[in-house]
Amino acid sequence: MAQLWGGRFEGETDRSAWEFNASIGFDRRLLKEDIEGSIAHAKMLEKQGVLTSAEASEIVRGLTGIYADVYGGALVITDQYEDVHSFVEANLIERAGDVGKKLHTGRSRNDQVALDMRLYTRSRVIEMDHLLRELRSVLLDLMKEHIDTIMPGFTHLQKAQPVTLAHHLGAYFEMFTRDSSRLEDLYDRLNVCPLGAGALAGTTYPLDRAYSATLLGFKGPTRNSMDSVSDRDYLLEFLSALSILMMHLSRFSEEVILWNSNEYGFVEIDDAYSTGSSIMPQKKNPDIAELVRGKTGRVYGDLMQLLTTMKGLPLAYNKDMQEDKEGAFDAIDTAAACVSLFTSMLRTLKFRKETMEKSAALGFTNATDAADYLVGKGVPFRDAHGIIGRLVLHCIDKGCALDDLSLAEFKTFSDTFEEDVFDAISLKTCVEKRLTTGAPGRQAMEEEIRASEEILKNDWTAAYDLADMTEKEKSDE
Ligand code: ARG
């Protein structure tokens, strides 16, 4: 047990109390951020004359060495430390000697952990947007490929009107674009630096908080120091955004599962993303999509946990807030894995165009257009609706589609029908004529695709580089 706060204590901490209190088991993930933050703090102390240049360089060298040794495998983070902050400080003192003891001047673990979590969240928000962009670009490719692939559109899970696969996928493109813009929005609010807030009330040292903020790439320091150490809104916002994103992914998964069933047969999931049954040899199960749907509950749970943890906390820092980490890590890891696997599954998904089109043809999806045809010939819409309703009933009895009827049969329901009805209710016409902005008709869809391309190209993280973030840094082994 190596702690930072022995002085005021006479007795030993109870072993299980120590273990219960410790966060090293999970906050070791924040090593990179803790070191980055400490380096900035040391440089700022140097600039302000609190540390000499020699002291600051010694400290920075020590910190960089710890980072290199941990990631190189020479130094292991063990459970003997209370948290990652204690680990770094103890190791720094071991390397640099007494000068290492000066690093914590004008700093508390409260502003330190607030900073670490913000830095960590910031990079994972960017990573998440990269993953989303990949998913959206696969969607866009599929939209281009399937601009003429007709399928039934559903309401109440009943066939409603014909749409195209491009149009259906375009709906998801919109959802994931909103998810991305939610990330952009919360990124702006989280991108402020709490370092220098101290335990809760700032410090008497002449810290230059704006300078630390600049060194760490923040747009500026946070304002109120009590809020700075007790604010976890940015995590709640991120988890909320991830919950909505997971809800979208879950709906999409549900559709893939339905479409992959024998009853629909609209898609076939690639072998690489399906699994078999241990007893039923014929089975090919959509496990990845099911798991994405299932893991959505987990992310919601993480959000609820953090909201509940925060709701009763008096100002400023309370140890309850240590509970922000595991749930947040879990939600972020889960959502990242789901987006990434879903993207791979989607990229390899086989769409059965003929089955989709046949399903649209057999589902009376052209009934609205048949009614509109009569309206075009002067029949009031309500009457037209009734006539086509009776026609549909007749077809259900006969077991055929509207298009299968002869003109003579049409005429027994209304004299207004002419030879041109067949063209008017062909699926192709039904889709082609839907040209309002956002509709599935080819011209409207081409416009939507063009706009989507532009949106993707101008995505807010398109210019950010992920290269300096290794897998190992993102999730500690
Ligand atoms: N492990 C703690 C956390 O995650 C770090 C801050 C500790 N601060 C304190 N005053 N005990 O919140």
Short mmCIF file of C-alpha atoms and ligand atoms in Angstrom, two decimals:
data_model
loop_
_atom_site.label_atom_id
_atom_site.label_comp_id
_atom_site.label_asym_id
_atom_site.label_seq_id
_atom_site.Cartn_x
_atom_site.Cartn_y
_atom_site.Cartn_z
CA MET A 1 0.00 0.00 0.00
CA ALA A 2 1.75 3.13 -1.21
CA GLN A 3 -0.32 6.22 -0.64
CA LEU A 4 0.20 9.95 -1.05
CA TRP A 5 -1.36 11.04 2.20
CA GLY A 6 0.28 9.26 5.17
CA GLY A 7 1.21 12.29 7.32
CA ARG A 8 -1.97 12.83 9.26
CA PHE A 9 -2.61 9.16 9.92
CA GLU A 10 -1.45 7.12 12.90
CA GLY A 11 -3.03 3.80 12.06
CA GLU A 12 -2.88 1.58 9.00
CA THR A 13 -5.72 1.46 6.47
CA ASP A 14 -7.69 -1.75 6.72
CA ARG A 15 -6.74 -4.03 3.85
CA SER A 16 -10.23 -4.42 2.45
CA ALA A 17 -10.96 -0.70 2.91
CA TRP A 18 -7.83 -0.02 0.87
CA GLU A 19 -8.92 -2.32 -1.88
CA PHE A 20 -12.44 -0.93 -1.84
CA ASN A 21 -11.11 2.59 -2.10
CA ALA A 22 -8.49 1.98 -4.77
CA SER A 23 -9.14 2.82 -8.42
CA ILE A 24 -5.83 1.69 -9.93
CA GLY A 25 -7.59 -1.39 -11.31
CA PHE A 26 -9.42 0.75 -13.81
CA ASP A 27 -7.97 4.27 -13.87
CA ARG A 28 -4.64 2.89 -15.11
CA ARG A 29 -6.23 3.55 -18.47
CA LEU A 30 -5.66 7.23 -17.82
CA LEU A 31 -1.88 6.91 -17.67
CA LYS A 32 -1.27 8.75 -20.93
CA GLU A 33 -3.58 11.61 -19.96
CA ASP A 34 -2.18 11.77 -16.44
CA ILE A 35 1.32 12.15 -17.79
CA GLU A 36 0.34 14.67 -20.46
CA GLY A 37 -1.46 16.74 -17.84
CA SER A 38 1.47 16.52 -15.43
CA ILE A 39 3.93 17.63 -18.10
CA ALA A 40 1.77 20.66 -18.91
CA HIS A 41 1.47 21.46 -15.20
CA ALA A 42 5.25 21.28 -14.73
CA LYS A 43 5.89 23.50 -17.75
CA MET A 44 3.37 26.03 -16.51
CA LEU A 45 4.98 26.03 -13.02
CA GLU A 46 8.31 26.68 -14.71
CA LYS A 47 6.91 29.56 -16.76
CA GLN A 48 5.49 31.08 -13.59
CA GLY A 49 8.77 30.74 -11.74
CA VAL A 50 7.41 28.23 -9.23
CA LEU A 51 9.83 25.61 -10.57
CA THR A 52 13.27 26.31 -12.00
CA SER A 53 13.96 25.25 -15.56
CA ALA A 54 16.25 22.52 -14.32
CA GLU A 55 13.55 21.19 -12.00
CA ALA A 56 10.89 21.28 -14.69
CA SER A 57 13.14 19.48 -17.19
CA GLU A 58 13.98 16.84 -14.63
CA ILE A 59 10.29 16.27 -13.96
CA VAL A 60 9.36 16.16 -17.63
CA ARG A 61 12.17 13.70 -18.31
CA GLY A 62 10.98 11.50 -15.47
CA LEU A 63 7.37 11.57 -16.66
CA THR A 64 8.30 10.80 -20.26
CA GLY A 65 10.43 7.92 -19.00
CA ILE A 66 7.54 6.45 -17.02
CA TYR A 67 5.32 6.61 -20.08
CA ALA A 68 7.93 4.96 -22.30
CA ASP A 69 8.68 2.27 -19.75
CA VAL A 70 5.05 1.34 -19.15
CA TYR A 71 4.27 1.11 -22.86
CA GLY A 72 7.58 -0.61 -23.52
CA GLY A 73 6.82 -3.21 -20.88
CA ALA A 74 9.70 -2.39 -18.52
CA LEU A 75 7.43 -0.88 -15.88
CA VAL A 76 4.27 -2.55 -14.65
CA ILE A 77 1.38 -0.74 -12.99
CA THR A 78 0.66 -2.78 -9.87
CA ASP A 79 -2.11 -2.77 -7.30
CA GLN A 80 0.13 -1.43 -4.57
CA TYR A 81 -0.82 2.12 -5.61
CA GLU A 82 -4.15 3.70 -4.81
CA ASP A 83 -4.71 5.17 -8.26
CA VAL A 84 -2.90 6.11 -11.44
CA HIS A 85 -1.99 9.53 -10.02
CA SER A 86 -0.22 7.93 -7.05
CA PHE A 87 1.52 5.49 -9.35
CA VAL A 88 2.91 8.26 -11.53
CA GLU A 89 3.97 10.47 -8.64
CA ALA A 90 5.61 7.64 -6.69
CA ASN A 91 7.52 6.53 -9.76
CA LEU A 92 8.56 10.05 -10.55
CA ILE A 93 10.00 10.49 -7.07
CA GLU A 94 11.79 7.17 -7.42
CA ARG A 95 13.41 8.37 -10.65
CA ALA A 96 13.93 12.05 -10.08
CA GLY A 97 14.33 12.12 -6.32
CA ASP A 98 13.21 15.12 -4.27
CA VAL A 99 12.45 17.28 -7.28
CA GLY A 100 9.67 14.84 -8.14
CA LYS A 101 7.96 15.84 -4.91
CA LYS A 102 7.46 19.33 -6.32
CA LEU A 103 5.22 18.29 -9.20
CA HIS A 104 2.03 18.38 -7.16
CA THR A 105 2.58 22.04 -6.18
CA GLY A 106 -0.65 23.96 -6.74
CA ARG A 107 -2.53 20.86 -7.82
CA SER A 108 -4.97 18.41 -6.28
CA ARG A 109 -5.97 14.98 -7.43
CA ASN A 110 -9.41 16.51 -7.85
CA ASP A 111 -8.45 18.83 -10.69
CA GLN A 112 -5.98 16.21 -11.90
CA VAL A 113 -8.59 13.49 -12.33
CA ALA A 114 -11.05 16.01 -13.77
CA LEU A 115 -8.41 16.86 -16.37
CA ASP A 116 -7.47 13.24 -17.10
CA MET A 117 -11.07 12.27 -17.72
CA ARG A 118 -11.65 15.23 -20.00
CA LEU A 119 -8.52 14.50 -22.03
CA TYR A 120 -9.48 10.83 -22.28
CA THR A 121 -13.08 11.58 -23.25
CA ARG A 122 -11.94 14.14 -25.79
CA SER A 123 -9.85 11.67 -27.73
CA ARG A 124 -12.51 9.00 -27.58
CA VAL A 125 -15.15 11.41 -28.90
CA ILE A 126 -12.91 11.97 -31.92
CA GLU A 127 -12.30 8.25 -32.31
CA MET A 128 -16.05 7.64 -32.16
CA ASP A 129 -16.66 10.17 -34.89
CA HIS A 130 -14.05 8.47 -37.07
CA LEU A 131 -15.86 5.17 -36.62
CA LEU A 132 -19.16 6.81 -37.44
CA ARG A 133 -17.69 8.35 -40.57
CA GLU A 134 -16.55 4.93 -41.74
CA LEU A 135 -20.04 3.57 -41.20
CA ARG A 136 -21.59 6.49 -43.03
CA SER A 137 -19.24 6.08 -45.95
CA VAL A 138 -20.22 2.40 -46.31
CA LEU A 139 -23.86 3.50 -46.23
CA LEU A 140 -23.22 6.09 -48.89
CA ASP A 141 -21.57 3.53 -51.18
CA LEU A 142 -24.56 1.24 -50.77
CA MET A 143 -26.95 4.11 -51.45
CA LYS A 144 -25.20 4.80 -54.75
CA GLU A 145 -25.25 1.14 -55.67
CA HIS A 146 -28.93 0.66 -54.84
CA ILE A 147 -30.58 3.78 -56.13
CA ASP A 148 -32.84 1.62 -58.34
CA THR A 149 -33.28 -1.34 -56.01
CA ILE A 150 -36.99 -1.37 -55.21
CA MET A 151 -38.18 -2.70 -51.87
CA PRO A 152 -41.29 -2.34 -49.75
CA GLY A 153 -41.37 0.52 -47.27
CA PHE A 154 -43.16 -0.40 -44.05
CA THR A 155 -45.33 1.26 -41.45
CA HIS A 156 -46.56 -0.85 -38.50
CA LEU A 157 -44.30 -3.51 -40.04
CA GLN A 158 -46.94 -3.79 -42.80
CA LYS A 159 -45.97 -3.16 -46.37
CA ALA A 160 -46.90 0.44 -47.10
CA GLN A 161 -45.44 2.02 -50.25
CA PRO A 162 -42.54 1.09 -52.49
CA VAL A 163 -39.22 2.73 -51.72
CA THR A 164 -35.68 1.95 -52.75
CA LEU A 165 -32.93 0.38 -50.72
CA ALA A 166 -30.95 3.59 -51.21
CA HIS A 167 -33.78 5.51 -49.63
CA HIS A 168 -34.11 3.12 -46.71
CA LEU A 169 -30.36 3.20 -46.02
CA GLY A 170 -30.39 6.97 -46.45
CA ALA A 171 -32.59 7.17 -43.35
CA TYR A 172 -29.78 5.59 -41.33
CA PHE A 173 -27.27 7.93 -42.92
CA GLU A 174 -29.32 10.79 -41.48
CA MET A 175 -29.42 9.24 -38.01
CA PHE A 176 -25.68 8.67 -37.89
CA THR A 177 -25.08 12.17 -39.21
CA ARG A 178 -27.08 13.57 -36.32
CA ASP A 179 -25.07 11.36 -33.97
CA SER A 180 -21.90 12.85 -35.37
CA SER A 181 -23.21 16.37 -34.94
CA ARG A 182 -24.13 15.61 -31.32
CA LEU A 183 -20.50 14.61 -30.78
CA GLU A 184 -19.30 17.82 -32.37
CA ASP A 185 -21.60 19.80 -30.17
CA LEU A 186 -20.56 18.16 -26.90
CA TYR A 187 -16.89 18.25 -27.90
CA ASP A 188 -17.05 22.01 -27.90
CA ARG A 189 -18.44 22.13 -24.36
CA LEU A 190 -16.01 19.54 -22.99
CA ASN A 191 -12.94 21.12 -24.53
CA VAL A 192 -12.06 23.34 -21.55
CA CYS A 193 -9.31 22.75 -19.03
CA PRO A 194 -10.03 22.21 -15.30
CA LEU A 195 -6.34 22.10 -14.36
CA GLY A 196 -5.58 24.75 -11.76
CA ALA A 197 -8.94 24.46 -10.03
CA GLY A 198 -7.08 22.74 -7.20
CA ALA A 199 -9.05 20.74 -4.67
CA LEU A 200 -12.03 23.07 -5.12
CA ALA A 201 -10.95 26.65 -4.47
CA GLY A 202 -8.06 27.33 -6.80
CA THR A 203 -4.67 27.96 -5.27
CA THR A 204 -2.46 30.72 -3.89
CA TYR A 205 0.33 29.94 -6.35
CA PRO A 206 0.42 32.25 -9.37
CA LEU A 207 -0.77 29.61 -11.83
CA ASP A 208 -1.35 30.57 -15.45
CA ARG A 209 -4.37 28.42 -16.19
CA ALA A 210 -4.77 29.75 -19.71
CA TYR A 211 -1.23 28.63 -20.50
CA SER A 212 -1.83 25.06 -19.22
CA ALA A 213 -5.03 25.00 -21.26
CA THR A 214 -3.16 26.01 -24.42
CA LEU A 215 -0.43 23.44 -23.84
CA LEU A 216 -3.09 20.73 -23.67
CA GLY A 217 -4.97 21.92 -26.75
CA PHE A 218 -8.04 23.18 -24.89
CA LYS A 219 -9.83 26.29 -26.03
CA GLY A 220 -9.35 27.80 -22.56
CA PRO A 221 -9.60 27.13 -18.81
CA THR A 222 -12.87 26.30 -17.08
CA ARG A 223 -14.31 29.16 -15.03
CA ASN A 224 -15.64 28.38 -11.54
CA SER A 225 -13.17 26.14 -9.70
CA MET A 226 -15.83 24.31 -7.67
CA ASP A 227 -17.70 23.43 -10.82
CA SER A 228 -14.44 22.44 -12.50
CA VAL A 229 -13.75 19.60 -10.06
CA SER A 230 -17.33 18.44 -9.68
CA ASP A 231 -18.58 18.61 -13.27
CA ARG A 232 -19.12 15.36 -15.14
CA ASP A 233 -21.69 16.78 -17.58
CA TYR A 234 -19.42 16.13 -20.54
CA LEU A 235 -19.40 12.42 -19.69
CA LEU A 236 -23.16 12.40 -19.28
CA GLU A 237 -23.49 14.15 -22.62
CA PHE A 238 -21.17 11.66 -24.28
CA LEU A 239 -23.02 8.70 -22.77
CA SER A 240 -26.34 10.24 -23.80
CA ALA A 241 -25.09 10.70 -27.35
CA LEU A 242 -23.80 7.12 -27.33
CA SER A 243 -27.16 5.88 -26.03
CA ILE A 244 -28.95 7.54 -28.93
CA LEU A 245 -26.34 6.22 -31.35
CA MET A 246 -26.81 2.71 -29.93
CA MET A 247 -30.58 3.08 -30.28
CA HIS A 248 -30.05 3.81 -33.98
CA LEU A 249 -27.68 0.90 -34.36
CA SER A 250 -30.11 -1.34 -32.52
CA ARG A 251 -32.98 -0.45 -34.84
CA PHE A 252 -30.74 -1.13 -37.82
CA SER A 253 -29.68 -4.44 -36.26
CA GLU A 254 -33.31 -5.38 -35.75
CA GLU A 255 -33.94 -4.79 -39.45
CA VAL A 256 -30.91 -6.80 -40.49
CA ILE A 257 -32.14 -9.64 -38.27
CA LEU A 258 -35.62 -9.49 -39.79
CA TRP A 259 -34.31 -9.16 -43.33
CA ASN A 260 -31.94 -12.06 -42.79
CA SER A 261 -34.76 -14.37 -41.69
CA ASN A 262 -36.09 -17.01 -44.08
CA GLU A 263 -39.42 -15.21 -44.10
CA TYR A 264 -37.97 -12.00 -45.51
CA GLY A 265 -34.86 -13.21 -47.27
CA PHE A 266 -33.89 -9.64 -48.19
CA VAL A 267 -30.28 -10.05 -47.12
CA GLU A 268 -27.72 -12.66 -46.37
CA ILE A 269 -25.16 -11.97 -43.68
CA ASP A 270 -21.67 -13.01 -44.65
CA ASP A 271 -20.30 -16.16 -43.04
CA ALA A 272 -17.67 -14.01 -41.36
CA TYR A 273 -20.36 -12.28 -39.32
CA SER A 274 -22.75 -15.11 -38.53
CA THR A 275 -22.54 -18.17 -36.35
CA GLY A 276 -24.01 -21.66 -36.40
CA SER A 277 -26.03 -23.72 -33.97
CA SER A 278 -24.55 -26.54 -31.92
CA ILE A 279 -27.60 -28.70 -32.55
CA MET A 280 -29.43 -27.46 -35.67
CA PRO A 281 -27.17 -27.91 -38.66
CA GLN A 282 -29.21 -25.66 -40.95
CA LYS A 283 -28.87 -22.54 -38.79
CA LYS A 284 -26.90 -19.43 -39.67
CA ASN A 285 -27.58 -16.94 -36.95
CA PRO A 286 -27.24 -13.14 -37.06
CA ASP A 287 -25.40 -13.04 -33.72
CA ILE A 288 -23.44 -9.85 -34.35
CA ALA A 289 -26.59 -7.87 -35.09
CA GLU A 290 -28.32 -9.45 -32.09
CA LEU A 291 -25.42 -8.58 -29.83
CA VAL A 292 -25.36 -4.99 -31.02
CA ARG A 293 -29.07 -4.81 -30.23
CA GLY A 294 -28.42 -6.44 -26.87
CA LYS A 295 -25.48 -4.27 -25.91
CA THR A 296 -27.62 -1.19 -26.39
CA GLY A 297 -29.17 -1.90 -22.99
CA ARG A 298 -25.73 -1.96 -21.47
CA VAL A 299 -24.88 1.51 -22.73
CA TYR A 300 -28.22 2.87 -21.47
CA GLY A 301 -27.40 1.25 -18.13
CA ASP A 302 -24.04 3.00 -17.96
CA LEU A 303 -25.73 6.34 -18.60
CA MET A 304 -28.35 5.68 -15.90
CA GLN A 305 -25.65 4.66 -13.45
CA LEU A 306 -23.72 7.89 -13.89
CA LEU A 307 -26.83 10.07 -13.75
CA THR A 308 -27.81 8.34 -10.54
CA THR A 309 -24.33 8.61 -9.06
CA MET A 310 -24.27 12.35 -9.68
CA LYS A 311 -27.77 13.27 -8.62
CA GLY A 312 -27.28 13.66 -4.89
CA LEU A 313 -23.75 15.01 -4.69
CA PRO A 314 -23.12 18.19 -2.76
CA LEU A 315 -20.36 20.45 -4.08
CA ALA A 316 -17.58 19.97 -4.75
CA TYR A 317 -15.60 16.71 -5.23
CA ASN A 318 -16.92 13.55 -3.59
CA LYS A 319 -15.42 10.12 -3.83
CA ASP A 320 -18.65 8.87 -5.40
CA MET A 321 -17.31 10.46 -8.56
CA GLN A 322 -14.65 7.80 -8.85
CA GLU A 323 -17.59 5.66 -9.97
CA ASP A 324 -17.75 7.68 -13.20
CA LYS A 325 -15.00 5.64 -14.80
CA GLU A 326 -15.87 1.99 -15.20
CA GLY A 327 -19.32 2.69 -16.62
CA ALA A 328 -18.00 5.35 -18.96
CA PHE A 329 -15.17 3.11 -20.19
CA ASP A 330 -17.66 0.30 -20.67
CA ALA A 331 -20.11 2.46 -22.61
CA ILE A 332 -17.40 3.89 -24.85
CA ASP A 333 -15.73 0.52 -25.51
CA THR A 334 -19.08 -1.10 -26.17
CA ALA A 335 -20.31 1.57 -28.57
CA ALA A 336 -16.96 1.66 -30.41
CA ALA A 337 -16.95 -2.11 -30.86
CA CYS A 338 -20.58 -2.10 -31.99
CA VAL A 339 -20.10 0.63 -34.60
CA SER A 340 -16.97 -1.00 -35.90
CA LEU A 341 -18.38 -4.53 -36.16
CA PHE A 342 -21.67 -3.35 -37.56
CA THR A 343 -19.78 -1.47 -40.27
CA SER A 344 -17.87 -4.60 -41.26
CA MET A 345 -21.05 -6.65 -41.28
CA LEU A 346 -22.81 -4.06 -43.43
CA ARG A 347 -19.92 -3.85 -45.87
CA THR A 348 -20.18 -7.59 -46.55
CA LEU A 349 -23.96 -7.88 -46.43
CA LYS A 350 -25.51 -9.42 -49.55
CA PHE A 351 -28.73 -7.75 -50.64
CA ARG A 352 -31.22 -9.92 -52.55
CA LYS A 353 -32.62 -7.38 -54.96
CA GLU A 354 -35.14 -9.69 -56.64
CA THR A 355 -36.62 -10.85 -53.35
CA MET A 356 -36.98 -7.26 -52.21
CA GLU A 357 -38.67 -6.19 -55.40
CA LYS A 358 -40.97 -9.21 -55.40
CA SER A 359 -41.94 -8.47 -51.83
CA ALA A 360 -42.85 -4.92 -52.81
CA ALA A 361 -44.89 -6.20 -55.77
CA LEU A 362 -46.87 -8.66 -53.67
CA GLY A 363 -47.70 -6.31 -50.85
CA PHE A 364 -50.12 -3.86 -52.52
CA THR A 365 -47.51 -1.18 -51.99
CA ASN A 366 -48.89 0.51 -55.11
CA ALA A 367 -52.39 0.88 -53.68
CA THR A 368 -51.89 4.56 -52.83
CA ASP A 369 -50.69 5.21 -56.36
CA ALA A 370 -53.73 3.39 -57.75
CA ALA A 371 -55.93 5.73 -55.72
CA ASP A 372 -53.88 8.72 -56.89
CA TYR A 373 -54.42 7.50 -60.47
CA LEU A 374 -58.17 7.77 -60.02
CA VAL A 375 -57.77 11.18 -58.40
CA GLY A 376 -55.83 12.25 -61.49
CA LYS A 377 -58.92 11.30 -63.52
CA GLY A 378 -61.21 13.44 -61.38
CA VAL A 379 -62.40 10.98 -58.70
CA PRO A 380 -62.38 12.57 -55.20
CA PHE A 381 -59.64 11.01 -53.07
CA ARG A 382 -61.99 9.54 -50.43
CA ASP A 383 -64.00 7.73 -53.15
CA ALA A 384 -60.82 6.58 -54.85
CA HIS A 385 -59.59 5.22 -51.51
CA GLY A 386 -62.80 3.17 -51.16
CA ILE A 387 -62.64 1.80 -54.71
CA ILE A 388 -59.03 0.68 -54.36
CA GLY A 389 -59.79 -0.80 -50.93
CA ARG A 390 -62.44 -3.01 -52.50
CA LEU A 391 -60.06 -3.91 -55.31
CA VAL A 392 -57.42 -4.96 -52.80
CA LEU A 393 -59.93 -7.15 -51.01
CA HIS A 394 -60.80 -8.74 -54.35
CA CYS A 395 -57.11 -9.40 -55.06
CA ILE A 396 -56.58 -10.91 -51.62
CA ASP A 397 -59.44 -13.31 -52.36
CA LYS A 398 -57.90 -14.18 -55.73
CA GLY A 399 -54.40 -14.34 -54.33
CA CYS A 400 -52.96 -11.87 -56.86
CA ALA A 401 -51.48 -8.40 -57.10
CA LEU A 402 -53.29 -5.30 -58.40
CA ASP A 403 -51.17 -5.41 -61.55
CA ASP A 404 -52.35 -8.95 -62.28
CA LEU A 405 -55.96 -7.87 -62.87
CA SER A 406 -57.26 -7.33 -66.39
CA LEU A 407 -58.61 -3.94 -67.43
CA ALA A 408 -62.08 -5.48 -67.57
CA GLU A 409 -61.77 -6.50 -63.92
CA PHE A 410 -60.60 -3.00 -63.01
CA LYS A 411 -63.60 -1.59 -64.79
CA THR A 412 -66.06 -3.62 -62.73
CA PHE A 413 -64.91 -1.49 -59.77
CA SER A 414 -64.85 1.84 -61.60
CA ASP A 415 -65.41 2.96 -65.14
CA THR A 416 -62.67 5.51 -64.80
CA PHE A 417 -59.89 2.92 -65.21
CA GLU A 418 -58.17 2.94 -68.63
CA GLU A 419 -55.30 1.03 -70.17
CA ASP A 420 -52.83 3.53 -68.70
CA VAL A 421 -53.55 2.26 -65.17
CA PHE A 422 -50.93 -0.48 -65.57
CA ASP A 423 -48.17 1.97 -66.19
CA ALA A 424 -49.40 4.24 -63.40
CA ILE A 425 -49.24 1.50 -60.79
CA SER A 426 -46.04 -0.24 -61.89
CA LEU A 427 -43.57 -0.21 -59.01
CA LYS A 428 -41.07 1.62 -61.14
CA THR A 429 -43.50 4.47 -61.76
CA CYS A 430 -44.57 4.52 -58.13
CA VAL A 431 -40.99 5.13 -57.04
CA GLU A 432 -39.99 7.37 -59.94
CA LYS A 433 -42.86 9.76 -59.38
CA ARG A 434 -41.94 10.38 -55.75
CA LEU A 435 -39.77 13.40 -56.31
CA THR A 436 -40.46 15.67 -53.38
CA THR A 437 -37.29 16.61 -51.50
CA GLY A 438 -36.22 13.59 -49.45
CA ALA A 439 -38.38 11.12 -51.40
CA PRO A 440 -37.11 7.90 -53.07
CA GLY A 441 -37.55 8.97 -56.72
CA ARG A 442 -34.28 8.83 -58.63
CA GLN A 443 -33.82 12.56 -59.07
CA ALA A 444 -34.64 13.33 -55.46
CA MET A 445 -32.37 10.53 -54.30
CA GLU A 446 -29.50 11.72 -56.48
CA GLU A 447 -29.84 15.08 -54.80
CA GLU A 448 -29.84 13.44 -51.37
CA ILE A 449 -26.74 11.43 -52.22
CA ARG A 450 -24.95 14.53 -53.45
CA ALA A 451 -25.79 16.38 -50.24
CA SER A 452 -24.74 13.40 -48.11
CA GLU A 453 -21.41 13.23 -49.89
CA GLU A 454 -20.80 16.87 -49.13
CA ILE A 455 -21.78 16.43 -45.48
CA LEU A 456 -19.41 13.49 -45.11
CA LYS A 457 -16.57 15.33 -46.75
CA ASN A 458 -16.99 18.25 -44.38
CA ASP A 459 -17.39 16.12 -41.28
CA TRP A 460 -15.97 17.90 -38.25
CA THR A 461 -13.23 15.35 -37.57
CA ALA A 462 -12.23 14.79 -41.19
CA ALA A 463 -9.05 16.77 -40.53
CA TYR A 464 -8.16 15.10 -37.20
CA ASP A 465 -5.49 12.47 -37.18
CA LEU A 466 -5.95 9.34 -35.12
CA ALA A 467 -2.50 8.08 -35.95
CA ASP A 468 -0.91 9.00 -32.64
CA MET A 469 -3.44 6.95 -30.70
CA THR A 470 -2.52 3.30 -30.41
CA GLU A 471 -4.96 0.58 -29.46
CA LYS A 472 -2.93 -0.06 -26.36
CA GLU A 473 -3.30 3.49 -25.20
CA LYS A 474 -7.01 3.52 -25.74
CA SER A 475 -7.72 0.43 -23.68
CA ASP A 476 -5.17 -0.65 -21.20
CA GLU A 477 -4.45 -4.35 -21.24
N1 ARG B 1 -9.36 8.09 -7.87
C1 ARG B 1 -10.00 9.32 -7.66
C2 ARG B 1 -11.15 9.48 -8.65
O1 ARG B 1 -11.20 8.77 -9.59
C3 ARG B 1 -9.04 10.45 -7.87
C4 ARG B 1 -9.37 11.68 -7.10
C5 ARG B 1 -9.13 11.47 -5.68
N2 ARG B 1 -9.36 12.63 -4.92
C6 ARG B 1 -9.58 12.60 -3.61
N3 ARG B 1 -9.79 13.71 -3.03
N4 ARG B 1 -9.57 11.47 -2.96
O2 ARG B 1 -12.02 10.27 -8.49
#
